[in-house]
XYZ file of N, CA, C and O in Angstrom:
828
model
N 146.011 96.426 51.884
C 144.950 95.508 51.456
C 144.708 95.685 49.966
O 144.129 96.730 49.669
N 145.043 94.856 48.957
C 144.832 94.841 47.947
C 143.051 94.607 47.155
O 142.333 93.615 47.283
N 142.816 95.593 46.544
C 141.667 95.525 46.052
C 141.298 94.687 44.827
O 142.242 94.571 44.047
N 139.876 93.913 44.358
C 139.716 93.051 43.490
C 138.735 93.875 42.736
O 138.828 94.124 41.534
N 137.936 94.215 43.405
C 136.059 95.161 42.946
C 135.923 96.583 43.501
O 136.100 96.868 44.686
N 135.681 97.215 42.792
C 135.306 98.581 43.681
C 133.756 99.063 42.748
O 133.367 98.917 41.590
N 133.211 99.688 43.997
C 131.850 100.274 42.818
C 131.009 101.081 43.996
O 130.742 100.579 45.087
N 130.655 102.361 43.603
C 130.026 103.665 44.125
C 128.771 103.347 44.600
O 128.010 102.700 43.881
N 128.371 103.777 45.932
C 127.020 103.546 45.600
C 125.990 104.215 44.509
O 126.344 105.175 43.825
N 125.082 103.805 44.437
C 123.958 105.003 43.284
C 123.393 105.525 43.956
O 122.286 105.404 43.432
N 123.204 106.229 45.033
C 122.908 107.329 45.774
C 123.191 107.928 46.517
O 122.910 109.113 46.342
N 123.759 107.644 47.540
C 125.138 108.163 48.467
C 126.093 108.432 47.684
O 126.401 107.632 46.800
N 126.671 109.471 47.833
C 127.606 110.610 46.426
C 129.188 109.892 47.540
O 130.309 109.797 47.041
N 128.967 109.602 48.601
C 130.667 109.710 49.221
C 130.740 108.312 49.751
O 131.653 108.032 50.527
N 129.677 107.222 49.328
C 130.574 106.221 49.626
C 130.152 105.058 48.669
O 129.218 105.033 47.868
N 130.959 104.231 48.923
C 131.576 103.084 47.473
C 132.130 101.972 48.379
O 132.661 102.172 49.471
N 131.972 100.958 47.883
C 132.233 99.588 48.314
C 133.922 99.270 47.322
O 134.436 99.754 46.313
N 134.348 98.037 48.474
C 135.405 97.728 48.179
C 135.526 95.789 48.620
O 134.824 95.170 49.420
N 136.649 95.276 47.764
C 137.057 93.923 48.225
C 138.108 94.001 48.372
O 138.839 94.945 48.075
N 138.426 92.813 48.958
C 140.033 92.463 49.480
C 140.160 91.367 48.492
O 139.282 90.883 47.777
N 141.516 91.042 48.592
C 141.652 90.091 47.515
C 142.282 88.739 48.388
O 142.100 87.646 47.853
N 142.929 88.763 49.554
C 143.906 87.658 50.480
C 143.014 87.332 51.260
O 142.802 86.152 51.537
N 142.387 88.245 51.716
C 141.499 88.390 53.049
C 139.830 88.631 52.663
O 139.365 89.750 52.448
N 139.481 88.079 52.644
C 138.324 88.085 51.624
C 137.163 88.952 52.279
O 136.313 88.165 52.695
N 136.829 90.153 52.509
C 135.839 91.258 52.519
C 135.522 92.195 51.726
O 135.936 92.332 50.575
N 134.696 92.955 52.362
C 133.721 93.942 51.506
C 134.152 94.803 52.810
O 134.245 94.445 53.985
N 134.344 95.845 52.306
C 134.640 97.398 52.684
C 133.795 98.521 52.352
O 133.498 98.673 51.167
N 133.270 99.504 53.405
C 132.730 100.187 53.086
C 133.249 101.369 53.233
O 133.700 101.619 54.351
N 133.348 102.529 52.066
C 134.495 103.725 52.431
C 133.497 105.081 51.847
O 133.000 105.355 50.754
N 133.509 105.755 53.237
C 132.346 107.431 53.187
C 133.697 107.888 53.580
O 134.378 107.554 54.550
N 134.010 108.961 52.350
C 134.940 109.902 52.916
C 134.528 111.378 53.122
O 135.089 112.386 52.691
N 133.390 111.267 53.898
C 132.709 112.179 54.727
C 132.851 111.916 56.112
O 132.872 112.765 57.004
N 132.924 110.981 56.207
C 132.525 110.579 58.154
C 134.321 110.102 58.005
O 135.207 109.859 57.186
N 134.022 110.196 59.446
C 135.328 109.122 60.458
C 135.040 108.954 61.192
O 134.219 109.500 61.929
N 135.700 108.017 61.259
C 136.412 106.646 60.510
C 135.570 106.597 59.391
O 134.350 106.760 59.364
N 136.582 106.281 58.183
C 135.795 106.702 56.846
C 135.807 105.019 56.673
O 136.340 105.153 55.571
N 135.734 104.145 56.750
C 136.143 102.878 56.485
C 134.644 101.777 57.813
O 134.212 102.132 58.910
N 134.361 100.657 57.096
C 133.621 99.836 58.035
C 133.346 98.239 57.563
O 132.726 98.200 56.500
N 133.605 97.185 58.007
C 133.674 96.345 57.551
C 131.495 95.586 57.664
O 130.708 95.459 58.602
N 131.404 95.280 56.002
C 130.441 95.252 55.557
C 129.851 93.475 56.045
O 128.825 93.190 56.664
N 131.173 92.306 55.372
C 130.844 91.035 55.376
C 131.601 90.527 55.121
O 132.595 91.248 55.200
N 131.985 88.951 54.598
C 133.166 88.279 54.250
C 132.629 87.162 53.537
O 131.434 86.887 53.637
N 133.476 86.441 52.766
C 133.610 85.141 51.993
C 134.644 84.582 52.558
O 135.435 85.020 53.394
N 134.538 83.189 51.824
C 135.561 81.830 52.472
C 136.797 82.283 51.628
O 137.960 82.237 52.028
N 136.394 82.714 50.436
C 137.675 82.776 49.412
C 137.081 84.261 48.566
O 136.163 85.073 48.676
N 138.284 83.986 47.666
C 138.295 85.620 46.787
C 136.592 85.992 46.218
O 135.726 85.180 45.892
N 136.522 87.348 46.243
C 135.456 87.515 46.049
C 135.369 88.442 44.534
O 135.941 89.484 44.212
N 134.716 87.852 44.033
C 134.980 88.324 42.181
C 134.316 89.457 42.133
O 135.005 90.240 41.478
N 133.154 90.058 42.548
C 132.364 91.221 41.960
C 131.292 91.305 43.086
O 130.782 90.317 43.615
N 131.013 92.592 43.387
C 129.755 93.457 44.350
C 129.237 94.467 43.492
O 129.850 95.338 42.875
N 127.713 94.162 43.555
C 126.879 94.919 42.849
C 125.630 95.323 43.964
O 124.953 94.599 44.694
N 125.638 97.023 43.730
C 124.784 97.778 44.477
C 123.128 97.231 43.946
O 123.099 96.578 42.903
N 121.877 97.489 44.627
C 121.204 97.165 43.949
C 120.289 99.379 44.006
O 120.191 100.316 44.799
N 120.010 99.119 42.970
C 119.293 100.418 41.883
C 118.474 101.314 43.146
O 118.625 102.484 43.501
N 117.732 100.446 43.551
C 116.250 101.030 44.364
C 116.780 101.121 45.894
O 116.617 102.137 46.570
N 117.335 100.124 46.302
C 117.732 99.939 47.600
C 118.981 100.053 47.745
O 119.843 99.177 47.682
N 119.099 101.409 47.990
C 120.638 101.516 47.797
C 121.432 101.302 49.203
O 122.574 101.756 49.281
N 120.942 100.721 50.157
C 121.588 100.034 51.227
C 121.789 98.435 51.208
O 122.203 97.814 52.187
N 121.469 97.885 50.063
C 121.072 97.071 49.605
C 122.665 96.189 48.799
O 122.441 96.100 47.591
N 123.745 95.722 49.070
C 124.959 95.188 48.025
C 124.879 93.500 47.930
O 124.300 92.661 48.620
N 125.575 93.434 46.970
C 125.461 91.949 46.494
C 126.767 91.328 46.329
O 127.431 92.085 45.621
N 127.122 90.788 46.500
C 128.636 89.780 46.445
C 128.699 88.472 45.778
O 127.679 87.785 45.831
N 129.477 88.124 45.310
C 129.270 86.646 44.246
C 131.233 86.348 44.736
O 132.137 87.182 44.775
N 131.269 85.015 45.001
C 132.511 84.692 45.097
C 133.292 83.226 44.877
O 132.669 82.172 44.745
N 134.428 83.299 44.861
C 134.911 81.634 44.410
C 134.480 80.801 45.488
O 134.589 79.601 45.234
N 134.004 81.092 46.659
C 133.638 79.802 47.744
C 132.622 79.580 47.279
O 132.005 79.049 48.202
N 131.785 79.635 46.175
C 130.615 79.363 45.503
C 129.246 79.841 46.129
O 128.230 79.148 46.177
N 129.378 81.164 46.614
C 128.171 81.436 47.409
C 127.367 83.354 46.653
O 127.484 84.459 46.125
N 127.160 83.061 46.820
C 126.102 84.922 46.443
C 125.205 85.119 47.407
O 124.178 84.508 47.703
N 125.926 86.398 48.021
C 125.414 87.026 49.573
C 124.833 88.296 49.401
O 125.656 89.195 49.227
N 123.603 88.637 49.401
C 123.238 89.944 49.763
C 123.619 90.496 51.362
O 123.665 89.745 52.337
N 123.832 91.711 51.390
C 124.326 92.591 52.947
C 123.475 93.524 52.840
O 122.817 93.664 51.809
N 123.344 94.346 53.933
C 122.236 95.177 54.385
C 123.664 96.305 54.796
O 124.466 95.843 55.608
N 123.849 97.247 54.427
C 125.252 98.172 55.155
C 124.353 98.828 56.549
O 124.817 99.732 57.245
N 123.447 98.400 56.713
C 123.090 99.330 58.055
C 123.353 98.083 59.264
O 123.028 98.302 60.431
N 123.945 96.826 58.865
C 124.344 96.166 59.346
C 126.182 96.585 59.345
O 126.677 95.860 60.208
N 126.839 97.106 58.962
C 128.271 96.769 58.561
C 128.582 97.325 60.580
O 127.895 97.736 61.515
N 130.161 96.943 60.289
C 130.882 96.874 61.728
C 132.405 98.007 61.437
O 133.458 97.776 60.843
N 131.911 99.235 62.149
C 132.565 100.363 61.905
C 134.168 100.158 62.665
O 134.290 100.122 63.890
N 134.937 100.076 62.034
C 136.465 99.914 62.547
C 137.339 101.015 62.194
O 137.072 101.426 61.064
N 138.026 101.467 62.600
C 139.337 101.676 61.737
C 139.737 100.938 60.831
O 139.731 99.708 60.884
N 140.116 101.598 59.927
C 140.678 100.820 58.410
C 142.119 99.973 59.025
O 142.359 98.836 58.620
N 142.957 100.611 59.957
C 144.352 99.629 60.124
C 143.943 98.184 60.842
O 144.796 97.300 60.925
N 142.429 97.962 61.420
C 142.118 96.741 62.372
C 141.517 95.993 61.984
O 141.159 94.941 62.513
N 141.172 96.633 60.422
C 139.631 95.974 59.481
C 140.427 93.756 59.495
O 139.815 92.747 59.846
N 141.680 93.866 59.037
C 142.276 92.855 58.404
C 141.855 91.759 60.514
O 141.127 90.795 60.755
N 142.557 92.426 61.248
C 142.328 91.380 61.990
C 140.930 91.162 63.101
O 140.940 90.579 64.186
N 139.859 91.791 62.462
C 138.867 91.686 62.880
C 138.100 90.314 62.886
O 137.453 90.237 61.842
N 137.954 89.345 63.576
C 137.342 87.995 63.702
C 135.975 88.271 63.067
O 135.642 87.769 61.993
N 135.128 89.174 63.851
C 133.294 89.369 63.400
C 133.274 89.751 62.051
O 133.957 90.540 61.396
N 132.270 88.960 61.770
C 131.615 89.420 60.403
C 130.375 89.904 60.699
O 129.806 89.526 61.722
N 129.742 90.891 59.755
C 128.077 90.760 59.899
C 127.247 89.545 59.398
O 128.008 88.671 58.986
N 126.113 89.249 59.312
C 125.823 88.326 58.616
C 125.251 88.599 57.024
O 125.013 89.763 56.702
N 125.081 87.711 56.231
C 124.039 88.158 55.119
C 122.667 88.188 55.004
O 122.108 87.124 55.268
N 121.732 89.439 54.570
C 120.386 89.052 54.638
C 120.029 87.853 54.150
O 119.147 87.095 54.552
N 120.742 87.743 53.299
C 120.535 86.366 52.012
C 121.523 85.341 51.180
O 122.178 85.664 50.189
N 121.500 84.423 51.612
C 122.795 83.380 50.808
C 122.192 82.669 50.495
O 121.257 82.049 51.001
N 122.986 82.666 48.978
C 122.926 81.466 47.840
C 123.855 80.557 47.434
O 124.701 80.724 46.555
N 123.646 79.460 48.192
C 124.524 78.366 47.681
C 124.774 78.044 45.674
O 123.908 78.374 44.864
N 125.829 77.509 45.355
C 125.705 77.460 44.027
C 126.599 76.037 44.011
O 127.110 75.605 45.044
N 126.689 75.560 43.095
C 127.286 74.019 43.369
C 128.553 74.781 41.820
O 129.282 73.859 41.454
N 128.754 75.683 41.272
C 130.130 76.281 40.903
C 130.789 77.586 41.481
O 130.034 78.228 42.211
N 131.700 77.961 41.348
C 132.447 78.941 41.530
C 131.572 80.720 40.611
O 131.090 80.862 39.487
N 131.711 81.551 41.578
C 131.047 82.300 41.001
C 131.937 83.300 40.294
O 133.016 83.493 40.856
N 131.698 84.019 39.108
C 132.546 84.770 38.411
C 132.130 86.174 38.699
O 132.918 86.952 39.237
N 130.489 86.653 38.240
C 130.000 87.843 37.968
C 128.665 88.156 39.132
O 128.208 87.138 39.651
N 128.135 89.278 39.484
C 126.855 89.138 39.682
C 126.397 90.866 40.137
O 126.792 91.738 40.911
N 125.247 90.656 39.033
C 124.614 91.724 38.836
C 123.398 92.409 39.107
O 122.473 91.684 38.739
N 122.881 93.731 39.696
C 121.097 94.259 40.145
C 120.807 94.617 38.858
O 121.801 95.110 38.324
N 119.478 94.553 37.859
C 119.017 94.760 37.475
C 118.813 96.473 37.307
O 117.845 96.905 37.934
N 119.319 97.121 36.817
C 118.685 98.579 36.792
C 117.314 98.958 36.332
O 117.073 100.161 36.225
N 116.534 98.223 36.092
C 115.129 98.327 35.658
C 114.256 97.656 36.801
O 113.276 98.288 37.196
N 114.488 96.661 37.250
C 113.498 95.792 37.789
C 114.407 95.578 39.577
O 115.503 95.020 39.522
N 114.080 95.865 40.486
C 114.738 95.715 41.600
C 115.158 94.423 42.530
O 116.142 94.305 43.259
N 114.308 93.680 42.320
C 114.494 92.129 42.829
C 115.049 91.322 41.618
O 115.345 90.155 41.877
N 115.269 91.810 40.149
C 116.208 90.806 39.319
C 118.000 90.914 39.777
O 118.636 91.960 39.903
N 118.443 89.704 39.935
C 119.664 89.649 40.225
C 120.431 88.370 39.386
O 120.038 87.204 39.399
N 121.492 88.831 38.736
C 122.284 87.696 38.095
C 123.346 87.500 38.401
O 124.162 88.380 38.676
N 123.598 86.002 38.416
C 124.996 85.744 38.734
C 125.308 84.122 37.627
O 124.542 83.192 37.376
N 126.603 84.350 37.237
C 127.678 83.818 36.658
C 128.488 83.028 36.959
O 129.399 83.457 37.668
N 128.522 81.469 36.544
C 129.590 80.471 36.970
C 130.547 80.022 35.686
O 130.451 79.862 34.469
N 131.605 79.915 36.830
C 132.580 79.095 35.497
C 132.383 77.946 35.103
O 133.313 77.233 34.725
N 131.369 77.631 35.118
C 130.196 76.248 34.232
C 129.690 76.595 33.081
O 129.366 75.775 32.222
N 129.541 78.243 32.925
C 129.071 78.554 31.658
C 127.595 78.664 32.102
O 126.813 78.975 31.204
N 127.194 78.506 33.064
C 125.724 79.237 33.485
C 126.066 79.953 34.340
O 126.936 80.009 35.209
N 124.310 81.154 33.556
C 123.789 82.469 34.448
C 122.829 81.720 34.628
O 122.312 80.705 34.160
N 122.691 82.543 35.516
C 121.730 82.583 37.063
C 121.181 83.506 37.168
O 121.801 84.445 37.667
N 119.425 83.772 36.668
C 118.297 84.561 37.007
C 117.836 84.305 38.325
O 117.421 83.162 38.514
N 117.799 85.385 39.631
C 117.283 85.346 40.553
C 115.943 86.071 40.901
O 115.982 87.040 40.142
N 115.238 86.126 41.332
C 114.039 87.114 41.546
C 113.895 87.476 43.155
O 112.750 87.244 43.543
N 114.791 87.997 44.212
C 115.171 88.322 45.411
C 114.365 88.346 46.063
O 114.603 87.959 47.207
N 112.977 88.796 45.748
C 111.709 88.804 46.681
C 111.135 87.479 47.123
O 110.832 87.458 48.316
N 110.923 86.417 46.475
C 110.703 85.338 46.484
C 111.932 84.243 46.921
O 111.710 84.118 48.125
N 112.837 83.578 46.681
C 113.461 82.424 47.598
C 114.817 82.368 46.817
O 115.082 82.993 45.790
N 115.628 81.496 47.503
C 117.029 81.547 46.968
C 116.914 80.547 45.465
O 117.900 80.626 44.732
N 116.027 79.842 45.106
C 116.112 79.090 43.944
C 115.897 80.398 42.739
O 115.338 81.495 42.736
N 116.716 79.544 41.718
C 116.770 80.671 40.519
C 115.561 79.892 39.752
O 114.927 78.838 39.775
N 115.711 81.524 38.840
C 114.420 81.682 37.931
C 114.375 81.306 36.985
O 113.388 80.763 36.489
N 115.666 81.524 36.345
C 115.971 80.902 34.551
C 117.490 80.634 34.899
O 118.082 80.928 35.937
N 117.968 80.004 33.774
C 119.373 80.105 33.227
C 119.488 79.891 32.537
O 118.665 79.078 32.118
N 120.605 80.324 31.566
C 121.207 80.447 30.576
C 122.434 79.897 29.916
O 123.132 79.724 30.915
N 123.057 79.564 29.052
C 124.234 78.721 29.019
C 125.268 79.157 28.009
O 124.889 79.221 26.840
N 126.260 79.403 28.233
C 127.350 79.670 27.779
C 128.308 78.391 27.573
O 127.931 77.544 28.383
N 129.667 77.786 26.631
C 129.845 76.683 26.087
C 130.996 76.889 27.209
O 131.720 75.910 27.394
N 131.258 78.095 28.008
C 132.558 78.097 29.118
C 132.569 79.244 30.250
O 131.737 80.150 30.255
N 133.475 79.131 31.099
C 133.305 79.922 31.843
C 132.482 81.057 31.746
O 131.863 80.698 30.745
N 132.063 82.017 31.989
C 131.282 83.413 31.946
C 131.409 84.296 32.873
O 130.469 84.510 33.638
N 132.693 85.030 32.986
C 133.271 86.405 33.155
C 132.580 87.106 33.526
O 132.625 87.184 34.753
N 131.589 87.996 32.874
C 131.005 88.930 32.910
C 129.005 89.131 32.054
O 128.405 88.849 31.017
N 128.805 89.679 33.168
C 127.418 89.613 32.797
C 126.948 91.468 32.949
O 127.724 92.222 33.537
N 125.672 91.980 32.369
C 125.654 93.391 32.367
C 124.097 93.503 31.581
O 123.741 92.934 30.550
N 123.370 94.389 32.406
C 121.741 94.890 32.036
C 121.986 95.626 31.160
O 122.914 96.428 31.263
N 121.188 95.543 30.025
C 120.656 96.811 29.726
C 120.503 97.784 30.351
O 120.027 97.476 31.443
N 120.705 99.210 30.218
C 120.284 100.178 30.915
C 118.627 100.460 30.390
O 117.986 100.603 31.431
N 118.171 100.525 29.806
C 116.892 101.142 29.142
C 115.696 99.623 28.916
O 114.477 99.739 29.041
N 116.212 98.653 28.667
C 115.423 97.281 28.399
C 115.090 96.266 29.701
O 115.958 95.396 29.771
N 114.451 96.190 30.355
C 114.529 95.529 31.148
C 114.488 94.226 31.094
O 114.833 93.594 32.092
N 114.073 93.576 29.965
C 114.568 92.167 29.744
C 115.618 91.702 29.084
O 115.715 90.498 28.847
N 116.343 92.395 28.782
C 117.843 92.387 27.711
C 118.907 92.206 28.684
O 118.904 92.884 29.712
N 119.787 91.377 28.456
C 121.361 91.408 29.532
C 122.325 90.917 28.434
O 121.937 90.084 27.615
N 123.575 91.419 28.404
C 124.450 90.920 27.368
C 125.470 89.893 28.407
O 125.547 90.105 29.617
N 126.182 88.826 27.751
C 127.238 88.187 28.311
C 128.584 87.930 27.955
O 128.606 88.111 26.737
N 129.461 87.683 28.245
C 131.035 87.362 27.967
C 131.830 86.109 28.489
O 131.718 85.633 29.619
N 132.521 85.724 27.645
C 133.009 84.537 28.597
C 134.436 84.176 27.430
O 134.894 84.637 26.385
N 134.721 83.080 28.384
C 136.100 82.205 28.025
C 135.432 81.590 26.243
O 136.188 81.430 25.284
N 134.600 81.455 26.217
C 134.240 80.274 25.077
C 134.027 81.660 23.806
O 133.147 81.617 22.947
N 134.680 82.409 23.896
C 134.958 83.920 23.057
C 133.572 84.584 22.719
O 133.500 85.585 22.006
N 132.524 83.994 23.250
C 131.240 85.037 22.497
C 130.615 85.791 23.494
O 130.512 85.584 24.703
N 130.118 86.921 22.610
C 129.354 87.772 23.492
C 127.606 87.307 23.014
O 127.154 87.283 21.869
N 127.072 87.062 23.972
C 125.768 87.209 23.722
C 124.841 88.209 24.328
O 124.958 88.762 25.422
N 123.829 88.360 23.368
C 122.286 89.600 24.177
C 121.555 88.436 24.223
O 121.335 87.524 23.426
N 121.152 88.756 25.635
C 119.883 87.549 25.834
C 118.730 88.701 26.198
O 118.767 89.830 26.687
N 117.450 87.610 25.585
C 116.133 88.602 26.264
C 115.257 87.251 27.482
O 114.874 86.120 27.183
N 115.216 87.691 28.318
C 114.679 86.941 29.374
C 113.170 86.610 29.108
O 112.617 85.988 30.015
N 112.533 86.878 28.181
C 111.222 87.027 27.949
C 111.097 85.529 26.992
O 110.107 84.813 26.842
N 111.552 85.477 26.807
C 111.833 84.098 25.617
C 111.765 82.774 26.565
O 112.252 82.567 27.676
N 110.859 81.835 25.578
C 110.535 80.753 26.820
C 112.211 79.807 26.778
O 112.862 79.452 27.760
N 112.507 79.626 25.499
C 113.627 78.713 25.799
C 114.939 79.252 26.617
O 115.332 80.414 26.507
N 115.523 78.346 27.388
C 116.993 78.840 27.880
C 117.995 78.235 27.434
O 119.015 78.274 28.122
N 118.009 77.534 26.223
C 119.126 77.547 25.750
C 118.990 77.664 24.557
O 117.942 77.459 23.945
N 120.729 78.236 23.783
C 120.635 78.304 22.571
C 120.192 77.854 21.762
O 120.137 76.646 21.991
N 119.633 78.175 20.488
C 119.923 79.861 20.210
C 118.559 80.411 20.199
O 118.451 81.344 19.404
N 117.150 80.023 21.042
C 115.975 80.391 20.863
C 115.862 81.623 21.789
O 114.835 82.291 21.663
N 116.540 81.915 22.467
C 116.151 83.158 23.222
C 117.481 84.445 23.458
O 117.524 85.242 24.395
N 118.669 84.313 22.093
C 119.578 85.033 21.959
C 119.012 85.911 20.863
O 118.500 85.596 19.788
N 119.287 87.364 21.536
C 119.083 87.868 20.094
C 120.458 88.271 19.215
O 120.302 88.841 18.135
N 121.636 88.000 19.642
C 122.576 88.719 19.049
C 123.942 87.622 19.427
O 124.189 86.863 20.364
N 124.359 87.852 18.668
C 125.929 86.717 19.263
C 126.870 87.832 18.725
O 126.368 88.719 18.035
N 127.945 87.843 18.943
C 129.352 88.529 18.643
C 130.029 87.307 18.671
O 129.515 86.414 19.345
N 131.370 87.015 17.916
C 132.487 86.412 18.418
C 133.767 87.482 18.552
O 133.856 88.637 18.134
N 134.497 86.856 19.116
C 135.755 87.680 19.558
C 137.603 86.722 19.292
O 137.708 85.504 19.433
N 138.198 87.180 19.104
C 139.599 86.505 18.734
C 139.906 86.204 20.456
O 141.003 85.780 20.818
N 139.213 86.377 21.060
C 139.939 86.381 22.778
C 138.696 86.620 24.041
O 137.967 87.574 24.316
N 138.883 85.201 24.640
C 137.861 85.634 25.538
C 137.787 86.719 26.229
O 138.740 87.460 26.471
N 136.334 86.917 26.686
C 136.140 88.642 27.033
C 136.337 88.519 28.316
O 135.781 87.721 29.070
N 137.405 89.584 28.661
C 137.871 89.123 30.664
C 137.447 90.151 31.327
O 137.348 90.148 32.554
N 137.020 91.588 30.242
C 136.740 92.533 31.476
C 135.222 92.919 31.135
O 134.568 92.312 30.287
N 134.585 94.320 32.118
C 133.511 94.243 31.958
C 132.859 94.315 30.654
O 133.465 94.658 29.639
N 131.803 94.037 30.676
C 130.670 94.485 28.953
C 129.991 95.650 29.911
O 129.728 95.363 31.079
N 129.750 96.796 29.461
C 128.979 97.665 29.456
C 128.120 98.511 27.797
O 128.537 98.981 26.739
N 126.550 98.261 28.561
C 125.684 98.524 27.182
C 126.322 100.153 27.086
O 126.999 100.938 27.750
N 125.663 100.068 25.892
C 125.669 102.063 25.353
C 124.224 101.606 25.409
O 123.876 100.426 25.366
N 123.345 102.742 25.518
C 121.747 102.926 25.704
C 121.272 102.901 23.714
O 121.051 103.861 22.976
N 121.266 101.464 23.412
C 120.266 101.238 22.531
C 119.334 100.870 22.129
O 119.061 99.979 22.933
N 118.627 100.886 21.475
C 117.349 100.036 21.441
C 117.499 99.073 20.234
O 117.776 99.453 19.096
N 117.201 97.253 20.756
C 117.457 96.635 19.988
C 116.044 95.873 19.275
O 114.923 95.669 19.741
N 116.495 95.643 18.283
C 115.058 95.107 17.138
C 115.079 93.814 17.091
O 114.249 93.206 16.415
């Protein structure tokens, strides 16, 4: 089974989530227990990125090309052997699905704030969610092309930087009434090449 996403949980030290890339799931792998392996959920099609969320660390998030963003609950997942995971019919369900009318690229938990969640279309909009309240988003943001990759601040809780096909990196602050450029960017980068892999902050403080 070829992998697309992988990412640790943040509090459980021995297990970490996984995707398939043909077969479109989320994998859950404790290599403490056995069967170290359990199937979490599924998409229609490839699934681009799973993000743990900070506080609730039973808590994962999925964003995928069938245009949907699924939160899972792992105390829901369906414990298999890893050789049966592929022809397993059941899925669990999702606590939470979000329809999106594009294809999803990125999607991210907030490390500051626990119900902020973002996600990324190849439309060139992000997608502010607020999880406690309903599947409609909160803000968005606009990029001139696809958008790759999205990423919190670690230390700011209204700061998120972005990446995309249309070569710029932007810092956005969510606090800013406008959502589109350039009233609520604080920073642009350009780049000779769109940005395809992750942005991760270094812990700064910006002015």
């Amino acid at each position: 089974i070829g992998s697309f996403d992988v990412s640790w949980n943040p509090k459980e030290k021995n297990l970490l989530a996984s995707t398939t890339i043909f077969n479109p799931q989320i994998i859950l792998w404790d290599y403490g227990k056995k069967p170290s392996s359990s199937k979490l959920g599924s998409h229609e099609q490839m699934i681009n990125r799973i993000s743990w969320n900070h506080f609730q660390p039973n808590i994962l998030a999925s964003c995928s090309q069938d245009r949907t963003l699924k939160l899972w609950d792992i105390k829901n997942a369906i414990c298999k052997d890893s050789k049966s995971i592929d022809n397993n019919k059941i899925s669990p369900k999702p606590i939470m699905k979000i329809d999106s009318k594009e294809k999803l690229r990125d999607c991210q938990f907030s490390p500051k704030v626990e119900w902020y969640l973002l996600a990324s279309c190849i439309n060139g909009e992000i997608m502010l969610f607020d999880t406690r309240k309903t599947t409609e988003k909160v803000r968005t943001f606009d990029h001139f092309d696809d958008v790759l990759t999205v990423d919190w601040h670690p230390s700011q809780s209204n700061v998120f930087c972005s990446g995309g096909m249309d070569r710029n990196l932007y810092i956005w602050n969510i606090c800013l009434v406008a959502s589109t450029l350039p009233s609520n960017v604080v920073r642009v980068f350009k780049h000779s090449s769109f940005i395809r892999l992750y942005i991760v902050f270094s812990n700064i403080i910006l002015l």
